[in-house]
Structure formats: structure tokens, C-alpha cells
Amino acid sequence: MNLQNIISEIEKVDPSINDRLDTRRSAMKQFANISGKIALAAVPLAIASMFNKAYGQTPSTVNDVLNFALTLEYLEAEFYTKIVGSPGYLTAPAVAQAALTKIKNDENAHVAFLKTVLGTNAVAKPNFDFTGNKSIAGGGPFTGYLTNYAVQLAMAQTFEDTGVRAYKGQAGNLQSNKTVLTAALQIHSVEARHASHIRYMRRALDAAIPAGQKPLKPWITLNYSGIEYPPAQANINLSFAGDEVTTQAGVNIVGIGGNSYIDAKAASEAFDEPLTKAEVLTIVNPFIIP
Amino acid sequence: MKKQSSPPLQEPMISEYGLQRRNMLKYIGAGAALMTISNACKKKNSTSGTVNLGSGDVGILNYAYALEQLEAAFYSRVIASPYAGISALEMEYMTDIRNHEVAHREFFKAAITGAAPASIIPSLEVDFSTINFTSRDSVLATAKAFEDLGVSAYNGAGQLLSTTANGTVYLGLAGKIVSVEARHAALIRDLISNGTFADTTDANGLDVPVRTPAQVLDIAKTYIKTKLDASNLPS
């Protein structure tokens, strides 16, 4: 095992790693001291503990995560608040309207909850433009969404699946606060329930699902968005990129246990993948007016 | 102890999430093996016929493995003898869910075997005598109970994992699975009554209940013949 190499690799994603580890030289020395004293098998634990010290969680980390979550919840809450009652929504069957109203209420409850938890540290609600406008004159790629039920559901699915992956990506940053971690997990699973239902609704609607990606499932198959919407296709695809993974913690899930029916689709569906904060912000930024 | 082979270093080993997954198991394996040794010294002899889930992070993995065994066995039975009048769409959903649960079960089996082979629990014996597999209502009601139970179990177990590097990796893995369980739970609820996908939220929009291992196993024991001892799990 080559620690020098590991540090070099971390450096590619985190240029400050050497500052965190004092200096590379002292880190190496520290490591040499440790590894000289303990059994070879314990070496990975020693490395882990060294990195843990470098990446310690502080309360401000927890607040950062909560404010990130709050921003996403602001976005979802305002989106559903806008579409419930809109002309597009009014074309939907009653059971679909009830479902969107239920989700709207949940997202608004998440906003209120996170604001309570954060208190005076809560970030203010940004201004949103759900046409995805930002800098496009005359309206962005989702212009007309208020009158188009199918587009509303496509947007809802993208927001929900992104939300699930976003919370998942932050769980590790909340471990220092068990109460907050548990609450975040409780929101995370609600977002997954929403995503499942929106996908169920979209399948019944059978609109704008690409031919090669049917049938649309309540779970994410490979990196399929299940959405055909050329004006914003590249951005939509970002919400599903990387979910096609079929190996978990070094274990190949395809055909696992001799069960040949677990193909790449099933293997990818069985595990939802996280998104980093940066990846999520890239996805939602077109909807946030700076 | 097996000699650990060096991971390939020409590829980036560290991503923003932590170590790259492909190499993770070896890493977990070495760390957890040590934990196993220390746990083995503390662990009381289990009562005969009782399976002790163990302690620490590996205990939590065993706990998850036990639940996934239960779910996988249930859906395997549903697929082997589907309820009367099952539609093609429902058969598709049940088959997908069976595939996911078997994948989860086999994943935990492989991961725990790699990390702490001496601590993995055996295959459990299930008891489905209270379920009428010919009845749609009975099967879907059981599926709903299992899926909601799974969500409440994973949501409750997250905080029981350690803050070590391994514990954080396990939390990440549990997170990847719990949202799939929540997707299943929502779908099963919709099959029973469309629109009830998230009728589990409290006033804050949080998924409730969150259950401790003791609470979960008390519910699951109806369906698991093997006696499970969770007394050494973190609390």
C-alpha cells in the first residue's frame, strides 16, 4: 500500500489535504511511526483515523448541510405550491391532484422544520424561476410548465430523485449529530416515497418517456431519466448520471449469489447513488435567480 | 490471516465520497477483522438455538442482513406462487422488488463475509404461516408491513453506526438501500390504495416511526423462526 499515492489522489479533489495533514512529510512520518508499531492488518484503520482527524466534523458543517437541504426544500416547496392549482394541474385526475397536494404539504413541512432546527442560522429563501431561465431572455427551457401537466411531472420527478440523491450524499457529514442525522434520514425516505409515486404517475400517463427507457419504474434503472425533454435534456440527465453503478463496496451485484436474474438493470435499481453538493447545485442552479 | 493484496494504485482511490468503492471491501475487511477479534473476546456464548447479531458496526450489518433475508424470502415465495389474479404489471413490480431484495441480501452476505467472516450470522429460518400467499390482500399487506418496517429500521440504525471511516462507509451503503426500500414501500402502498405512498409522515414531514433494533425485531419475530439476540448491538 502506498500512502503517498493515496494522498496524491486526494489532492486532485481536495488541494488542501496537505494542510489538513500538516505536511506530507509529517504525515508520512506519523504513518511510519504508527505502522511500525501495529500489525499490518490494522494499517487501513490507522490511515482512516489520520484522515478522520483531518476531516473532523464541526457544528458549522452540520449547519452547512442543513442550509443546503433547506435550499433544496425551498425549491421543491415553491415548485409544488406553484403547480398546485395551475392550469396544467387542473387537467389531471383527482387522485393525481391529491398526490401533488400531499407532496406540496410535505415539502412545506420540511421547510418549516429545517428553519426551526436552524433558527437564526437559516438561509433566506432564494428567488426561483422554474422556467429554468437564469440568463435566458424570454424564458428558459421549462417555459409553459404551468399549463403542461406532463412537464410538471417530469420536473417533479427530477427534483425528487435529485433530492433523494442529495440527502444521501450528506448523511456522512451529519454523523456528529445523531438527532439531526436521523431527521435527515427521515426526510430522505420521504423524498424517495415521493419519487416513487411521481414515477408511478408518469408511467400511467405514458407521456414523454423515451421509447428505449420504457417501462418507467418507481426506482431508477441504470442512468435512465425516463424523461424526453430536448430543451433541457442535458441538465435533466445530470440528475441520473452515475446511478448506473452495479458494484457496491467492491462487490459486483450483477448475478450475485448465483442469481442470474439480477442483471445490470436490477443491480443498479437496488442501490440509489449519492450526489455531491456541487453536483446538486449544478442541477438546481438554472432555477435559482442569483 | 489472509495476506492483503495491494489495491491497484494507478486509478484514483479517493473520490469526494471517500475511497473508491471497488477497493473499499479490502479496506473494510482489514479494519473489521480487528473489530471481530476484539468483539469475540467480549461476546457471551449465545444461548443454543439463538443467533447473536453481535456488536458494533458489524452487528448493525448483521441486523440489516437479517431483515433483507426476511424480505428476500418473502418476495421469492410471492414469485414462486403468485397470488390469484395477479396482473402483469403487479407481477413485474413483485419481480423487480424480489430482485432488489435478493441483491441486498447477497450484498450483505458478501460484505460481512469480506469484513468479518467470523461474525456473520447464518441463513435464518422464516415462518410465513400467517401469510396467505394466494390472497392479494394478504400478500400486499405483508409487503407493506415489511417495507415500512425496513424503512423505519434503516432510519433508526443510521445513528447506531460508528463515526469511524468504516462506519461512515456503512452509513453510505445503508443510505443507498433505504431509499430503495422507501420506493418499494410507496409503490406497495399505492397498489393497495393509490395516493397513500407517503401516509407515514408526521407534522414535520418526517417519515415515522423510527424504530430501534429491539422494536423492529419484536415485529419481525412473527416471521423469523430463528431467535435473534440483539442485546449486544449499539444503542
Coordinates of C-alpha atoms in Angstrom, one line a residue:
Chain A
M1 CA 0.0 0.0 0.0
N2 CA 1.4 3.4 -1.0
L3 CA 0.2 6.2 1.2
Q4 CA 2.0 8.8 -0.8
N5 CA -0.1 7.8 -3.8
I6 CA -3.4 8.0 -1.8
I7 CA -2.5 11.5 -0.7
S8 CA -1.7 12.5 -4.3
E9 CA -5.1 11.2 -5.3
I10 CA -6.9 13.1 -2.6
E11 CA -5.0 16.2 -3.6
K12 CA -6.7 16.0 -7.0
V13 CA -10.1 16.6 -5.4
D14 CA -9.0 18.4 -2.3
P15 CA -5.9 20.5 -2.8
S16 CA -5.9 21.4 0.9
I17 CA -5.3 17.8 2.0
N18 CA -1.7 18.5 2.8
D19 CA -2.6 21.5 5.0
R20 CA -5.1 19.3 6.8
L21 CA -2.4 16.6 7.3
D22 CA 0.1 19.2 8.5
T23 CA 2.6 18.5 5.8
R24 CA 3.0 15.4 3.6
R25 CA 6.3 14.7 5.2
S26 CA 5.0 14.8 8.7
A27 CA 2.0 12.7 7.6
M28 CA 4.3 10.1 6.2
K29 CA 6.4 10.2 9.3
Q30 CA 3.4 9.8 11.5
F31 CA 2.2 7.0 9.4
A32 CA 5.6 5.3 9.5
N33 CA 5.6 5.6 13.3
I34 CA 2.1 4.1 13.5
S35 CA 2.7 1.3 11.1
G36 CA 5.9 0.3 12.8
K37 CA 4.0 -0.4 16.0
I38 CA 1.0 -2.2 14.9
A39 CA 0.1 -5.2 12.8
L40 CA -0.2 -4.9 9.1
A41 CA -3.9 -5.6 9.1
A42 CA -4.5 -2.6 11.2
V43 CA -2.8 -0.2 8.8
P44 CA -6.0 0.8 6.9
L45 CA -7.6 1.7 10.3
A46 CA -4.6 3.9 11.1
I47 CA -5.0 5.7 7.8
A48 CA -8.7 6.1 8.4
S49 CA -8.0 7.7 11.8
M50 CA -5.5 10.0 10.3
F51 CA -8.0 11.2 7.7
N52 CA -10.7 11.4 10.3
K53 CA -8.6 13.9 12.3
A54 CA -8.0 15.9 9.1
Y55 CA -11.7 15.9 8.2
G56 CA -13.3 16.4 11.6
Q57 CA -17.0 17.4 11.7
T58 CA -17.8 20.7 13.3
P59 CA -21.2 22.1 14.1
S60 CA -20.8 24.5 11.2
T61 CA -20.5 21.5 8.9
V62 CA -23.9 20.3 10.2
N63 CA -25.4 23.8 9.7
D64 CA -24.0 24.0 6.2
V65 CA -25.6 20.7 5.3
L66 CA -28.9 21.8 6.8
N67 CA -28.9 25.0 4.9
F68 CA -28.1 23.1 1.7
A69 CA -31.1 20.9 2.5
L70 CA -33.2 23.9 3.2
T71 CA -32.4 25.4 -0.1
L72 CA -33.5 22.3 -1.9
E73 CA -36.7 22.2 0.2
Y74 CA -37.4 25.8 -0.6
L75 CA -37.1 24.9 -4.3
E76 CA -39.4 21.9 -4.0
A77 CA -41.9 23.6 -1.8
E78 CA -42.3 26.6 -4.0
F79 CA -42.4 24.4 -7.1
Y80 CA -45.3 22.4 -5.8
T81 CA -47.0 25.4 -4.4
K82 CA -46.9 27.0 -7.9
I83 CA -48.2 24.0 -9.8
V84 CA -51.0 23.0 -7.4
G85 CA -54.0 24.9 -8.8
S86 CA -52.2 25.7 -12.0
P87 CA -54.0 25.1 -15.4
G88 CA -51.8 22.1 -16.1
Y89 CA -52.6 20.6 -12.7
L90 CA -56.3 21.1 -13.2
T91 CA -56.2 18.8 -16.3
A92 CA -55.0 15.9 -14.0
P93 CA -57.3 13.3 -12.4
A94 CA -58.4 14.0 -8.9
V95 CA -56.2 11.3 -7.4
A96 CA -53.2 12.9 -9.1
Q97 CA -54.2 16.3 -7.8
A98 CA -54.4 14.9 -4.3
A99 CA -51.0 13.4 -4.6
L100 CA -49.4 16.6 -5.7
T101 CA -51.1 18.4 -2.9
K102 CA -49.8 15.9 -0.4
I103 CA -46.3 16.3 -1.7
K104 CA -46.6 20.1 -1.6
N105 CA -47.6 19.8 2.1
D106 CA -44.7 17.5 2.9
E107 CA -42.2 19.9 1.2
N108 CA -43.5 22.9 3.0
A109 CA -43.4 21.0 6.3
H110 CA -39.7 20.2 5.5
V111 CA -39.0 23.9 5.0
A112 CA -40.7 24.8 8.3
F113 CA -38.9 22.0 10.1
L114 CA -35.4 22.9 8.8
K115 CA -36.0 26.6 9.6
T116 CA -36.9 25.7 13.1
V117 CA -33.8 23.5 13.5
L118 CA -31.5 26.1 12.1
G119 CA -33.1 29.1 13.9
T120 CA -31.3 32.3 13.2
N121 CA -28.7 30.4 11.1
A122 CA -31.3 29.5 8.4
V123 CA -30.5 30.9 5.0
A124 CA -33.2 33.1 3.3
K125 CA -35.3 31.7 0.5
P126 CA -33.7 32.4 -2.8
N127 CA -35.8 33.6 -5.7
F128 CA -36.7 30.9 -8.1
D129 CA -37.5 30.8 -11.8
F130 CA -39.0 27.4 -12.7
T131 CA -38.7 28.0 -16.4
G132 CA -35.0 27.4 -15.7
N133 CA -34.4 30.9 -17.0
K134 CA -31.5 32.4 -15.1
S135 CA -29.9 34.1 -18.0
I136 CA -32.1 33.2 -21.0
A137 CA -34.1 36.1 -22.3
G138 CA -37.7 35.3 -22.8
G139 CA -37.9 32.4 -20.5
G140 CA -36.0 29.1 -20.0
P141 CA -36.5 25.6 -21.3
F142 CA -39.5 24.9 -19.0
T143 CA -41.5 27.9 -20.1
G144 CA -45.1 26.9 -20.2
Y145 CA -44.8 24.4 -17.4
L146 CA -47.7 25.8 -15.6
T147 CA -50.1 24.8 -18.4
N148 CA -48.5 21.4 -19.1
Y149 CA -49.2 18.6 -16.6
A150 CA -46.7 16.2 -18.3
V151 CA -43.9 18.7 -18.0
Q152 CA -44.8 19.3 -14.4
L153 CA -44.5 15.7 -13.5
A154 CA -41.2 15.4 -15.4
M155 CA -39.9 18.3 -13.4
A156 CA -41.3 16.9 -10.2
Q157 CA -39.5 13.5 -10.8
T158 CA -36.2 15.3 -11.5
F159 CA -36.5 17.3 -8.3
E160 CA -37.5 14.3 -6.2
D161 CA -34.8 12.0 -7.5
T162 CA -32.2 14.7 -7.1
G163 CA -33.4 15.3 -3.6
V164 CA -33.0 11.7 -2.6
R165 CA -29.5 11.6 -4.0
A166 CA -28.6 14.9 -2.4
Y167 CA -29.6 13.9 1.1
K168 CA -27.8 10.6 0.6
G169 CA -24.7 12.4 -0.2
Q170 CA -24.8 14.4 3.0
A171 CA -25.5 11.7 5.6
G172 CA -21.8 11.1 6.4
N173 CA -21.5 14.8 7.2
L174 CA -24.2 14.6 9.9
Q175 CA -22.8 11.7 11.9
S176 CA -21.6 14.1 14.6
N177 CA -25.2 14.9 15.5
K178 CA -27.3 11.8 15.8
T179 CA -30.6 13.7 16.1
V180 CA -30.0 15.7 13.0
L181 CA -28.8 12.6 11.1
T182 CA -31.9 10.7 12.0
A183 CA -34.2 13.6 11.0
A184 CA -32.3 13.9 7.7
L185 CA -32.8 10.2 7.0
Q186 CA -36.5 10.6 7.8
I187 CA -36.7 13.4 5.1
H188 CA -34.6 11.3 2.7
S189 CA -37.0 8.4 2.8
V190 CA -40.0 10.7 2.4
E191 CA -38.4 12.2 -0.8
A192 CA -37.9 8.6 -2.0
R193 CA -41.5 7.8 -1.4
H194 CA -42.4 11.0 -3.4
A195 CA -40.1 10.0 -6.2
S196 CA -41.6 6.5 -6.4
H197 CA -45.1 7.9 -6.6
I198 CA -44.3 10.6 -9.2
R199 CA -42.7 7.8 -11.4
Y200 CA -45.8 5.7 -10.9
M201 CA -48.0 8.6 -12.0
R202 CA -45.7 9.3 -15.0
R203 CA -45.9 5.6 -16.1
A204 CA -49.7 5.8 -16.1
L205 CA -49.5 9.0 -18.1
D206 CA -47.1 7.4 -20.6
A207 CA -46.1 10.8 -21.8
A208 CA -42.6 11.9 -22.6
I209 CA -41.0 8.6 -21.6
P210 CA -38.3 7.8 -24.2
A211 CA -39.0 4.6 -26.1
G212 CA -35.7 2.9 -25.1
Q213 CA -36.4 3.6 -21.4
K214 CA -39.8 2.1 -21.0
P215 CA -41.3 0.9 -18.8
L216 CA -40.6 3.6 -16.3
K217 CA -40.2 2.1 -12.8
P218 CA -40.7 3.6 -9.3
W219 CA -36.9 3.0 -8.9
I220 CA -34.0 4.4 -11.0
T221 CA -33.0 2.0 -13.7
L222 CA -29.3 2.5 -14.8
N223 CA -28.9 6.2 -15.5
Y224 CA -32.3 6.5 -17.3
S225 CA -34.1 9.7 -16.6
G226 CA -37.3 8.3 -18.2
I227 CA -37.8 11.8 -19.5
E228 CA -37.6 13.0 -23.0
Y229 CA -37.5 16.8 -23.0
P230 CA -35.0 18.1 -25.6
P231 CA -35.0 21.8 -24.4
A232 CA -33.3 20.7 -21.1
Q233 CA -32.2 17.2 -21.7
A234 CA -28.6 17.6 -20.7
N235 CA -29.5 19.2 -17.4
I236 CA -32.2 16.6 -16.7
N237 CA -29.7 13.8 -17.4
L238 CA -27.4 15.1 -14.7
S239 CA -29.9 14.1 -12.0
F240 CA -29.5 10.4 -13.0
A241 CA -25.8 10.3 -14.1
G242 CA -23.8 7.8 -12.1
D243 CA -26.8 5.9 -10.9
E244 CA -26.0 3.0 -13.2
V245 CA -23.4 1.7 -10.8
T246 CA -23.5 -2.1 -10.4
T247 CA -20.7 -2.6 -7.9
Q248 CA -21.0 -1.8 -4.2
A249 CA -18.1 -1.7 -1.8
G250 CA -16.1 -3.8 -4.2
V251 CA -18.9 -6.4 -4.6
N252 CA -20.3 -7.0 -8.1
I253 CA -24.1 -7.1 -7.7
V254 CA -24.8 -8.4 -11.2
G255 CA -25.6 -12.2 -10.9
I256 CA -24.7 -12.1 -7.2
G257 CA -25.2 -15.3 -5.2
G258 CA -25.6 -17.2 -8.5
N259 CA -28.9 -15.4 -9.2
S260 CA -28.6 -14.7 -12.9
Y261 CA -31.9 -12.8 -12.9
I262 CA -30.1 -9.9 -11.2
D263 CA -28.9 -8.2 -14.3
A264 CA -27.3 -4.7 -14.6
K265 CA -30.7 -3.0 -14.5
A266 CA -31.8 -4.8 -11.3
A267 CA -28.3 -4.3 -9.8
S268 CA -28.5 -0.5 -10.4
E269 CA -32.1 -0.2 -9.2
A270 CA -31.3 -2.0 -5.9
F271 CA -29.0 0.8 -4.8
D272 CA -29.6 4.6 -5.2
E273 CA -26.4 6.5 -5.6
P274 CA -25.5 9.8 -3.8
L275 CA -24.7 13.1 -5.5
T276 CA -22.2 15.6 -4.1
K277 CA -23.3 19.1 -3.1
A278 CA -21.5 20.5 -6.1
E279 CA -23.3 18.1 -8.4
V280 CA -26.7 19.0 -6.9
L281 CA -26.0 22.8 -7.1
T282 CA -25.2 22.4 -10.8
I283 CA -28.5 20.7 -11.3
V284 CA -30.6 23.3 -9.4
N285 CA -28.7 26.5 -10.3
P286 CA -30.7 27.1 -13.5
F287 CA -33.8 27.5 -11.3
I288 CA -32.2 29.9 -8.8
I289 CA -32.1 33.6 -9.6
P290 CA -28.8 34.9 -8.3
Chain B
M1 CA -4.9 -14.0 8.5
K2 CA -5.0 -13.7 4.7
K3 CA -2.4 -11.5 3.3
Q4 CA -3.9 -8.4 1.8
S5 CA -3.1 -7.8 -1.8
S6 CA -2.3 -4.3 -2.7
P7 CA -5.0 -2.3 -4.4
P8 CA -4.2 -1.0 -7.9
L9 CA -2.8 2.4 -7.5
Q10 CA -2.9 3.6 -11.0
E11 CA -6.5 4.5 -10.5
P12 CA -7.7 7.3 -8.2
M13 CA -8.6 5.6 -4.9
I14 CA -10.2 8.5 -3.4
S15 CA -13.3 10.3 -4.6
E16 CA -15.3 13.0 -3.0
Y17 CA -17.4 10.3 -1.3
G18 CA -14.3 8.6 0.2
L19 CA -12.4 5.6 -1.1
Q20 CA -13.5 4.3 -4.4
R21 CA -16.0 1.5 -4.0
R22 CA -14.0 -1.1 -5.9
N23 CA -11.2 -1.1 -3.4
M24 CA -13.4 -0.5 -0.4
L25 CA -14.1 -4.0 0.6
K26 CA -10.5 -4.9 1.2
Y27 CA -10.1 -1.8 3.2
I28 CA -13.2 -2.6 5.2
G29 CA -12.1 -6.2 5.6
A30 CA -8.9 -5.5 7.2
G31 CA -10.4 -3.0 9.7
A32 CA -13.4 -5.0 10.6
A33 CA -11.3 -8.2 11.1
L34 CA -9.7 -6.5 14.0
M35 CA -13.0 -5.4 15.4
T36 CA -14.2 -9.0 15.1
I37 CA -11.3 -10.2 17.2
S38 CA -12.0 -7.8 20.0
N39 CA -15.7 -8.4 19.8
A40 CA -15.2 -12.1 20.0
C41 CA -13.5 -11.7 23.3
K42 CA -16.3 -9.7 24.8
K43 CA -19.2 -11.7 23.3
K44 CA -21.0 -14.1 25.6
N45 CA -21.7 -17.6 24.4
S46 CA -25.0 -17.4 22.6
T47 CA -27.9 -19.4 24.0
S48 CA -28.3 -22.6 22.0
G49 CA -30.6 -22.0 19.0
T50 CA -30.3 -18.3 19.3
V51 CA -28.3 -16.2 16.8
N52 CA -26.4 -13.3 18.3
L53 CA -26.2 -10.4 15.9
G54 CA -23.0 -9.3 17.5
S55 CA -21.8 -5.8 18.4
G56 CA -20.5 -2.7 16.8
D57 CA -20.9 -1.8 13.1
V58 CA -20.7 -5.5 12.1
G59 CA -23.7 -6.1 14.4
I60 CA -25.7 -3.5 12.6
L61 CA -24.7 -5.1 9.3
N62 CA -25.9 -8.4 10.6
Y63 CA -29.2 -6.8 11.7
A64 CA -29.7 -5.4 8.2
Y65 CA -28.7 -8.7 6.7
A66 CA -31.4 -10.4 8.8
L67 CA -34.1 -8.0 7.6
E68 CA -33.0 -8.4 4.0
Q69 CA -33.1 -12.2 4.4
L70 CA -36.7 -11.9 5.5
E71 CA -37.7 -9.6 2.7
A72 CA -35.9 -11.7 0.0
A73 CA -37.5 -14.9 1.3
F74 CA -40.9 -13.3 1.2
Y75 CA -40.8 -12.0 -2.3
S76 CA -39.2 -15.2 -3.6
R77 CA -42.2 -17.0 -2.3
V78 CA -44.5 -14.5 -3.9
I79 CA -42.8 -15.0 -7.3
A80 CA -42.8 -18.8 -6.9
S81 CA -46.5 -18.9 -6.2
P82 CA -48.2 -15.6 -7.2
Y83 CA -51.5 -14.6 -5.6
A84 CA -54.7 -15.3 -7.5
G85 CA -55.5 -12.8 -10.2
I86 CA -52.1 -11.0 -10.2
S87 CA -51.8 -8.6 -13.1
A88 CA -48.9 -8.5 -15.5
L89 CA -48.0 -5.1 -14.0
E90 CA -48.1 -6.3 -10.5
M91 CA -46.0 -9.4 -11.4
E92 CA -43.4 -7.0 -13.0
Y93 CA -43.3 -5.0 -9.8
M94 CA -43.1 -8.0 -7.5
T95 CA -40.3 -9.5 -9.6
D96 CA -38.3 -6.2 -9.6
I97 CA -38.7 -6.0 -5.8
R98 CA -37.7 -9.7 -5.4
N99 CA -34.6 -8.9 -7.5
H100 CA -33.7 -5.9 -5.4
E101 CA -34.2 -7.7 -2.0
V102 CA -32.1 -10.7 -3.1
A103 CA -29.4 -8.3 -4.3
H104 CA -29.5 -6.6 -0.9
R105 CA -29.3 -9.9 1.0
E106 CA -26.5 -11.3 -1.1
F107 CA -24.6 -8.0 -0.9
F108 CA -24.7 -8.0 2.9
K109 CA -23.7 -11.7 2.9
A110 CA -20.7 -10.9 0.7
A111 CA -19.8 -7.7 2.5
I112 CA -19.9 -9.1 6.0
T113 CA -18.1 -12.2 4.9
G114 CA -15.4 -10.0 3.5
A115 CA -15.3 -7.7 6.5
A116 CA -15.8 -10.1 9.4
P117 CA -16.2 -13.7 8.3
A118 CA -16.3 -15.0 11.9
S119 CA -19.2 -12.7 12.8
I120 CA -21.7 -13.2 10.0
I121 CA -25.0 -14.7 11.1
P122 CA -26.2 -17.8 9.3
S123 CA -29.2 -18.1 7.0
L124 CA -32.3 -17.6 9.0
E125 CA -35.4 -19.8 9.1
V126 CA -38.5 -17.9 8.2
D127 CA -42.1 -18.6 9.3
F128 CA -44.7 -17.4 6.8
S129 CA -47.6 -19.4 8.3
T130 CA -49.6 -16.3 9.0
I131 CA -49.5 -15.2 5.3
N132 CA -52.0 -16.3 2.8
F133 CA -49.9 -16.3 -0.4
T134 CA -53.0 -17.0 -2.6
S135 CA -54.6 -13.7 -1.4
R136 CA -53.6 -10.4 -2.9
D137 CA -54.7 -8.6 0.2
S138 CA -52.6 -10.7 2.5
V139 CA -49.5 -10.5 0.3
L140 CA -49.7 -6.8 -0.2
A141 CA -50.5 -6.1 3.4
T142 CA -47.4 -8.1 4.4
A143 CA -45.3 -6.4 1.8
K144 CA -46.4 -3.0 3.1
A145 CA -45.6 -4.1 6.6
F146 CA -42.1 -5.3 5.6
E147 CA -41.2 -2.3 3.5
D148 CA -42.4 0.2 6.1
L149 CA -40.6 -1.8 8.8
G150 CA -37.4 -1.8 6.7
V151 CA -37.5 2.0 6.2
S152 CA -38.1 2.5 10.0
A153 CA -35.3 0.1 10.7
Y154 CA -32.7 1.7 8.5
N155 CA -33.7 5.2 9.6
G156 CA -33.2 4.1 13.2
A157 CA -29.9 2.3 12.5
G158 CA -28.1 5.1 10.9
Q159 CA -27.2 6.8 14.1
L160 CA -26.0 3.5 15.6
L161 CA -23.1 3.2 13.1
S162 CA -19.8 4.4 14.3
T163 CA -18.1 7.6 13.2
T164 CA -15.0 5.7 12.1
A165 CA -14.2 5.6 8.4
N166 CA -15.8 2.2 8.1
G167 CA -18.9 3.3 10.0
T168 CA -19.3 6.2 7.5
V169 CA -19.0 3.9 4.6
Y170 CA -21.6 1.6 6.1
L171 CA -23.9 4.6 6.6
G172 CA -23.5 5.4 3.0
L173 CA -24.3 1.9 1.9
A174 CA -27.4 1.8 4.2
G175 CA -28.5 5.1 2.7
K176 CA -28.3 3.7 -0.8
I177 CA -30.5 0.8 0.3
V178 CA -33.1 2.6 2.5
S179 CA -34.3 4.9 -0.3
V180 CA -34.9 1.8 -2.5
E181 CA -36.9 0.3 0.4
A182 CA -38.9 3.6 0.6
R183 CA -39.6 3.4 -3.1
H184 CA -40.9 -0.1 -2.6
A185 CA -43.0 0.9 0.3
A186 CA -44.6 3.8 -1.6
L187 CA -45.3 1.5 -4.6
I188 CA -46.9 -1.2 -2.5
R189 CA -49.0 1.4 -0.7
D190 CA -50.1 2.7 -4.0
L191 CA -51.1 -0.8 -5.2
I192 CA -53.2 -1.1 -2.1
S193 CA -54.7 2.3 -2.3
N194 CA -53.4 4.8 -4.8
G195 CA -52.2 8.0 -3.2
T196 CA -51.1 6.5 0.2
F197 CA -47.4 6.4 -0.8
A198 CA -46.3 8.7 2.0
D199 CA -49.0 8.5 4.6
T200 CA -46.2 7.9 7.1
T201 CA -45.3 11.5 7.7
D202 CA -45.6 13.4 10.9
A203 CA -46.4 17.2 11.1
N204 CA -42.8 18.0 10.2
G205 CA -42.9 15.9 7.1
L206 CA -40.6 13.3 8.6
D207 CA -41.0 9.5 8.0
V208 CA -42.3 7.9 11.1
P209 CA -41.9 5.8 13.1
V210 CA -38.1 5.4 13.5
R211 CA -37.6 2.1 15.2
T212 CA -34.8 0.7 17.3
P213 CA -33.5 -2.8 16.5
A214 CA -35.4 -4.2 19.5
Q215 CA -38.7 -2.7 18.3
V216 CA -38.1 -3.9 14.7
L217 CA -37.1 -7.4 15.8
D218 CA -40.1 -7.6 18.1
I219 CA -42.3 -7.1 15.0
A220 CA -40.2 -9.3 12.7
K221 CA -40.1 -12.2 15.1
T222 CA -43.6 -13.4 13.9
Y223 CA -41.9 -14.1 10.6
I224 CA -38.5 -15.3 11.7
K225 CA -38.3 -18.7 13.3
T226 CA -34.7 -18.3 14.3
K227 CA -34.4 -16.5 17.6
L228 CA -32.3 -13.3 17.3
D229 CA -30.3 -11.8 20.1
A230 CA -29.8 -8.0 19.6
S231 CA -28.6 -7.3 23.1
N232 CA -25.0 -6.5 22.0
L233 CA -26.0 -4.1 19.3
P234 CA -25.0 -0.4 19.8
S235 CA -27.8 1.7 21.4

